[in-house]
PDB file of C-alpha atoms in Angstrom:
ATOM      1  CA  MET A   3     -36.834   5.316  -0.364  1.00 67.00           C
ATOM      2  CA  GLU A   4     -34.477   7.950   1.034  1.00 80.00           C
ATOM      3  CA  THR A   5     -32.118   7.596  -1.947  1.00 83.00           C
ATOM      4  CA  ALA A   6     -34.985   8.103  -4.372  1.00 81.00           C
ATOM      5  CA  ARG A   7     -35.957  11.311  -2.598  1.00 78.00           C
ATOM      6  CA  LEU A   8     -32.358  12.535  -2.611  1.00 79.00           C
ATOM      7  CA  LEU A   9     -32.218  11.999  -6.356  1.00 83.00           C
ATOM      8  CA  ALA A  10     -35.677  13.390  -7.033  1.00 82.00           C
ATOM      9  CA  VAL A  11     -35.009  16.861  -5.623  1.00 81.00           C
ATOM     10  CA  PRO A  12     -32.190  17.872  -7.986  1.00 82.00           C
ATOM     11  CA  VAL A  13     -33.675  16.034 -10.973  1.00 85.00           C
ATOM     12  CA  LEU A  14     -37.223  17.382 -10.659  1.00 86.00           C
ATOM     13  CA  GLY A  15     -35.943  20.771  -9.509  1.00 85.00           C
ATOM     14  CA  GLY A  16     -33.644  20.924 -12.503  1.00 86.00           C
ATOM     15  CA  LEU A  17     -36.524  20.064 -14.816  1.00 89.00           C
ATOM     16  CA  VAL A  18     -38.633  22.855 -13.326  1.00 88.00           C
ATOM     17  CA  LEU A  19     -35.691  25.280 -13.595  1.00 86.00           C
ATOM     18  CA  GLY A  20     -35.061  24.271 -17.201  1.00 87.00           C
ATOM     19  CA  LEU A  21     -38.740  24.609 -18.091  1.00 90.00           C
ATOM     20  CA  GLY A  22     -38.834  28.025 -16.440  1.00 86.00           C
ATOM     21  CA  ALA A  23     -35.726  29.167 -18.335  1.00 85.00           C
ATOM     22  CA  TRP A  24     -37.252  27.907 -21.581  1.00 89.00           C
ATOM     23  CA  LEU A  25     -40.474  29.829 -20.903  1.00 87.00           C
ATOM     24  CA  VAL A  26     -38.538  32.990 -20.084  1.00 84.00           C
ATOM     25  CA  ALA A  27     -36.555  32.653 -23.318  1.00 85.00           C
ATOM     26  CA  LYS A  28     -39.741  32.030 -25.293  1.00 86.00           C
ATOM     27  CA  PHE A  29     -41.666  35.025 -23.953  1.00 85.00           C
ATOM     28  CA  ARG A  30     -38.693  37.383 -23.461  1.00 81.00           C
ATOM     29  CA  PRO A  31     -36.497  36.631 -26.485  1.00 77.00           C
ATOM     30  CA  LYS A  32     -34.264  39.709 -26.223  1.00 84.00           C
ATOM     31  CA  GLY A  33     -32.319  38.281 -23.284  1.00 83.00           C
ATOM     32  CA  ILE A  34     -31.691  39.447 -19.755  1.00 86.00           C
ATOM     33  CA  ILE A  35     -29.237  42.294 -19.251  1.00 88.00           C
ATOM     34  CA  ASP A  36     -26.847  41.980 -16.324  1.00 88.00           C
ATOM     35  CA  PRO A  37     -25.467  45.013 -14.414  1.00 90.00           C
ATOM     36  CA  VAL A  38     -22.105  44.957 -16.187  1.00 89.00           C
ATOM     37  CA  GLU A  39     -23.738  44.948 -19.621  1.00 90.00           C
ATOM     38  CA  ALA A  40     -26.282  47.560 -18.529  1.00 90.00           C
ATOM     39  CA  ASN A  41     -23.559  49.976 -17.497  1.00 87.00           C
ATOM     40  CA  ALA A  42     -21.322  49.283 -20.475  1.00 88.00           C
ATOM     41  CA  LEU A  43     -23.952  49.423 -23.209  1.00 90.00           C
ATOM     42  CA  TYR A  44     -27.216  50.864 -21.925  1.00 91.00           C
ATOM     43  CA  GLY A  45     -26.249  53.676 -19.550  1.00 90.00           C
ATOM     44  CA  GLY A  46     -27.376  51.721 -16.500  1.00 90.00           C
ATOM     45  CA  ARG A  47     -30.852  50.884 -17.786  1.00 93.00           C
ATOM     46  CA  MET A  48     -32.058  47.484 -16.604  1.00 93.00           C
ATOM     47  CA  SER A  49     -35.398  45.739 -16.397  1.00 90.00           C
ATOM     48  CA  LEU A  50     -36.603  45.175 -12.846  1.00 93.00           C
ATOM     49  CA  ARG A  51     -38.675  42.211 -14.073  1.00 90.00           C
ATOM     50  CA  ASP A  52     -35.583  40.601 -15.584  1.00 89.00           C
ATOM     51  CA  SER A  53     -33.667  41.200 -12.358  1.00 92.00           C
ATOM     52  CA  VAL A  54     -36.372  39.461 -10.346  1.00 92.00           C
ATOM     53  CA  ILE A  55     -36.301  36.537 -12.816  1.00 89.00           C
ATOM     54  CA  VAL A  56     -32.541  36.126 -12.353  1.00 89.00           C
ATOM     55  CA  ALA A  57     -32.866  36.333  -8.564  1.00 89.00           C
ATOM     56  CA  VAL A  58     -35.626  33.704  -8.503  1.00 88.00           C
ATOM     57  CA  GLN A  59     -33.671  31.410 -10.826  1.00 87.00           C
ATOM     58  CA  THR A  60     -30.596  31.754  -8.609  1.00 88.00           C
ATOM     59  CA  VAL A  61     -32.472  31.013  -5.401  1.00 87.00           C
ATOM     60  CA  TRP A  62     -34.282  28.069  -7.008  1.00 87.00           C
ATOM     61  CA  SER A  63     -31.050  26.641  -8.381  1.00 87.00           C
ATOM     62  CA  ASN A  64     -29.354  26.864  -4.989  1.00 85.00           C
ATOM     63  CA  GLY A  65     -32.404  25.397  -3.282  1.00 83.00           C
ATOM     64  CA  ILE A  66     -32.239  22.245  -5.392  1.00 83.00           C
ATOM     65  CA  GLY A  67     -28.509  21.831  -4.928  1.00 81.00           C
ATOM     66  CA  GLY A  68     -27.245  23.614  -8.015  1.00 77.00           C
ATOM     67  CA  SER A  69     -23.787  25.128  -7.923  1.00 72.00           C
ATOM     68  CA  VAL A  70     -24.790  28.583  -9.118  1.00 73.00           C
ATOM     69  CA  GLY A  71     -23.323  31.351  -6.969  1.00 79.00           C
ATOM     70  CA  LEU A  72     -25.777  33.493  -5.051  1.00 84.00           C
ATOM     71  CA  GLU A  73     -23.826  36.686  -5.767  1.00 86.00           C
ATOM     72  CA  ALA A  74     -25.289  36.923  -9.280  1.00 86.00           C
ATOM     73  CA  GLY A  75     -28.834  37.042  -7.938  1.00 89.00           C
ATOM     74  CA  TYR A  76     -27.943  39.520  -5.202  1.00 92.00           C
ATOM     75  CA  ALA A  77     -26.066  41.861  -7.524  1.00 92.00           C
ATOM     76  CA  GLN A  78     -28.719  41.598 -10.248  1.00 93.00           C
ATOM     77  CA  LEU A  79     -31.554  42.447  -7.869  1.00 94.00           C
ATOM     78  CA  GLY A  80     -29.664  45.248  -6.109  1.00 95.00           C
ATOM     79  CA  ALA A  81     -28.609  46.812  -9.397  1.00 95.00           C
ATOM     80  CA  GLY A  82     -32.056  46.275 -10.929  1.00 95.00           C
ATOM     81  CA  LEU A  83     -33.787  48.033  -8.046  1.00 95.00           C
ATOM     82  CA  ALA A  84     -31.298  50.885  -8.266  1.00 96.00           C
ATOM     83  CA  SER A  85     -31.782  51.187 -12.027  1.00 96.00           C
ATOM     84  CA  TRP A  86     -35.562  51.140 -11.668  1.00 96.00           C
ATOM     85  CA  GLY A  87     -35.471  53.841  -8.993  1.00 96.00           C
ATOM     86  CA  GLY A  88     -33.026  55.952 -10.978  1.00 96.00           C
ATOM     87  CA  ALA A  89     -35.182  55.669 -14.095  1.00 95.00           C
ATOM     88  CA  LYS A  90     -38.232  56.777 -12.087  1.00 96.00           C
ATOM     89  CA  LEU A  91     -36.221  59.812 -10.937  1.00 96.00           C
ATOM     90  CA  ARG A  92     -35.077  60.401 -14.539  1.00 95.00           C
ATOM     91  CA  LEU A  93     -31.422  60.515 -13.598  1.00 95.00           C
ATOM     92  CA  ARG A  94     -28.746  61.375 -16.115  1.00 95.00           C
ATOM     93  CA  ARG A  95     -26.870  58.514 -17.760  1.00 93.00           C
ATOM     94  CA  SER A  96     -23.730  58.920 -15.620  1.00 92.00           C
ATOM     95  CA  ASP A  97     -25.758  59.169 -12.403  1.00 95.00           C
ATOM     96  CA  LEU A  98     -27.800  56.094 -13.306  1.00 95.00           C
ATOM     97  CA  ARG A  99     -24.625  54.127 -13.997  1.00 94.00           C
ATOM     98  CA  LEU A 100     -23.275  55.131 -10.593  1.00 95.00           C
ATOM     99  CA  LEU A 101     -26.538  54.200  -8.902  1.00 96.00           C
ATOM    100  CA  VAL A 102     -26.446  50.749 -10.524  1.00 96.00           C
ATOM    101  CA  GLY A 103     -22.923  50.293  -9.139  1.00 95.00           C
ATOM    102  CA  CYS A 104     -24.135  51.412  -5.715  1.00 97.00           C
ATOM    103  CA  GLY A 105     -27.060  48.985  -5.801  1.00 96.00           C
ATOM    104  CA  ALA A 106     -24.796  46.067  -6.656  1.00 96.00           C
ATOM    105  CA  ALA A 107     -22.231  47.119  -4.027  1.00 96.00           C
ATOM    106  CA  ALA A 108     -24.907  47.376  -1.342  1.00 97.00           C
ATOM    107  CA  ALA A 109     -26.358  43.986  -2.266  1.00 96.00           C
ATOM    108  CA  ILE A 110     -22.998  42.203  -2.237  1.00 96.00           C
ATOM    109  CA  GLY A 111     -21.803  43.964   0.911  1.00 96.00           C
ATOM    110  CA  GLY A 112     -25.026  43.142   2.722  1.00 94.00           C
ATOM    111  CA  ALA A 113     -25.345  39.586   1.469  1.00 92.00           C
ATOM    112  CA  PHE A 114     -21.902  38.552   2.642  1.00 93.00           C
ATOM    113  CA  SER A 115     -21.401  41.032   5.513  1.00 93.00           C
ATOM    114  CA  ALA A 116     -18.366  42.226   3.588  1.00 94.00           C
ATOM    115  CA  PRO A 117     -18.545  45.913   2.696  1.00 95.00           C
ATOM    116  CA  LEU A 118     -15.066  45.921   1.186  1.00 95.00           C
ATOM    117  CA  CYS A 119     -16.079  43.076  -1.123  1.00 95.00           C
ATOM    118  CA  GLY A 120     -19.143  45.114  -2.106  1.00 95.00           C
ATOM    119  CA  VAL A 121     -16.961  48.137  -2.869  1.00 96.00           C
ATOM    120  CA  PHE A 122     -14.625  46.147  -5.106  1.00 94.00           C
ATOM    121  CA  TYR A 123     -17.551  44.436  -6.823  1.00 93.00           C
ATOM    122  CA  GLY A 124     -19.255  47.753  -7.526  1.00 93.00           C
ATOM    123  CA  VAL A 125     -16.128  49.546  -8.683  1.00 94.00           C
ATOM    124  CA  GLU A 126     -14.276  46.847 -10.591  1.00 91.00           C
ATOM    125  CA  LEU A 127     -17.079  44.806 -12.109  1.00 90.00           C
ATOM    126  CA  ILE A 128     -19.983  47.205 -12.465  1.00 91.00           C
ATOM    127  CA  LEU A 129     -18.432  50.648 -13.003  1.00 90.00           C
ATOM    128  CA  ALA A 130     -15.157  49.256 -14.399  1.00 87.00           C
ATOM    129  CA  ASN A 131     -13.168  52.302 -13.356  1.00 84.00           C
ATOM    130  CA  TYR A 132     -11.686  53.881 -10.279  1.00 83.00           C
ATOM    131  CA  SER A 133     -12.621  57.499  -9.713  1.00 87.00           C
ATOM    132  CA  LEU A 134     -12.351  59.686  -6.647  1.00 90.00           C
ATOM    133  CA  ALA A 135     -15.662  61.244  -7.630  1.00 91.00           C
ATOM    134  CA  THR A 136     -17.589  57.949  -7.524  1.00 92.00           C
ATOM    135  CA  LEU A 137     -15.703  55.947  -4.890  1.00 94.00           C
ATOM    136  CA  PRO A 138     -17.311  57.593  -1.820  1.00 95.00           C
ATOM    137  CA  PHE A 139     -20.807  56.744  -3.080  1.00 97.00           C
ATOM    138  CA  ILE A 140     -19.903  53.108  -3.655  1.00 96.00           C
ATOM    139  CA  ILE A 141     -18.300  52.892  -0.187  1.00 96.00           C
ATOM    140  CA  ILE A 142     -21.350  54.415   1.484  1.00 97.00           C
ATOM    141  CA  ALA A 143     -23.702  52.077  -0.404  1.00 97.00           C
ATOM    142  CA  ALA A 144     -21.696  48.970   0.515  1.00 97.00           C
ATOM    143  CA  LEU A 145     -21.551  50.048   4.172  1.00 97.00           C
ATOM    144  CA  ALA A 146     -25.260  50.842   4.211  1.00 97.00           C
ATOM    145  CA  GLY A 147     -26.130  47.460   2.709  1.00 96.00           C
ATOM    146  CA  THR A 148     -23.995  45.712   5.302  1.00 95.00           C
ATOM    147  CA  LEU A 149     -25.444  47.709   8.199  1.00 95.00           C
ATOM    148  CA  VAL A 150     -29.045  47.247   7.091  1.00 94.00           C
ATOM    149  CA  THR A 151     -28.739  43.492   6.704  1.00 92.00           C
ATOM    150  CA  GLY A 152     -26.895  43.347  10.020  1.00 90.00           C
ATOM    151  CA  GLN A 153     -29.808  45.108  11.702  1.00 89.00           C
ATOM    152  CA  LEU A 154     -32.325  42.842   9.981  1.00 88.00           C
ATOM    153  CA  HIS A 155     -30.452  39.753  11.182  1.00 83.00           C
ATOM    154  CA  ALA A 156     -30.115  41.169  14.684  1.00 79.00           C
ATOM    155  CA  GLY A 157     -33.867  41.781  14.831  1.00 68.00           C
ATOM    156  CA  SER A 158     -34.681  38.246  13.703  1.00 68.00           C
ATOM    157  CA  ALA A 159     -32.388  36.599  16.266  1.00 56.00           C
ATOM    158  CA  ARG A 160     -34.476  37.810  19.201  1.00 49.00           C
TER     159      ARG A 160
END
């Protein structure tokens, strides 16, 4: 009985994940834009709905034993929230791109308690360039993400 349950979780979970991905593809045929693509091609514009879909798919996949890395969901959601907020503020293209990099850096730094990792992720993968004008913002975002999640974890441990 225990073996059947151990096999059922990844099999049934994978079926649900596959069905969900099929439904997303059917009703949103244009595809989901990741933060790297958003900054390279669309000036930092991303869909918050698509970012939430990727985050949910990532969490679901990990929950059923899939080997998908959590960093994709974290970075997608952090960058998606940043893009959504920047679009609401009607930021210029270059500022929106920077904000997307900051959102991803904060999410990665906070998720892994590794602000330096968040900085490199935001600069190398999302912005794809090193600039003295943008580096301080990425550093501050990664540190802020790490500090905020640290405070949230400290509050829940009591």
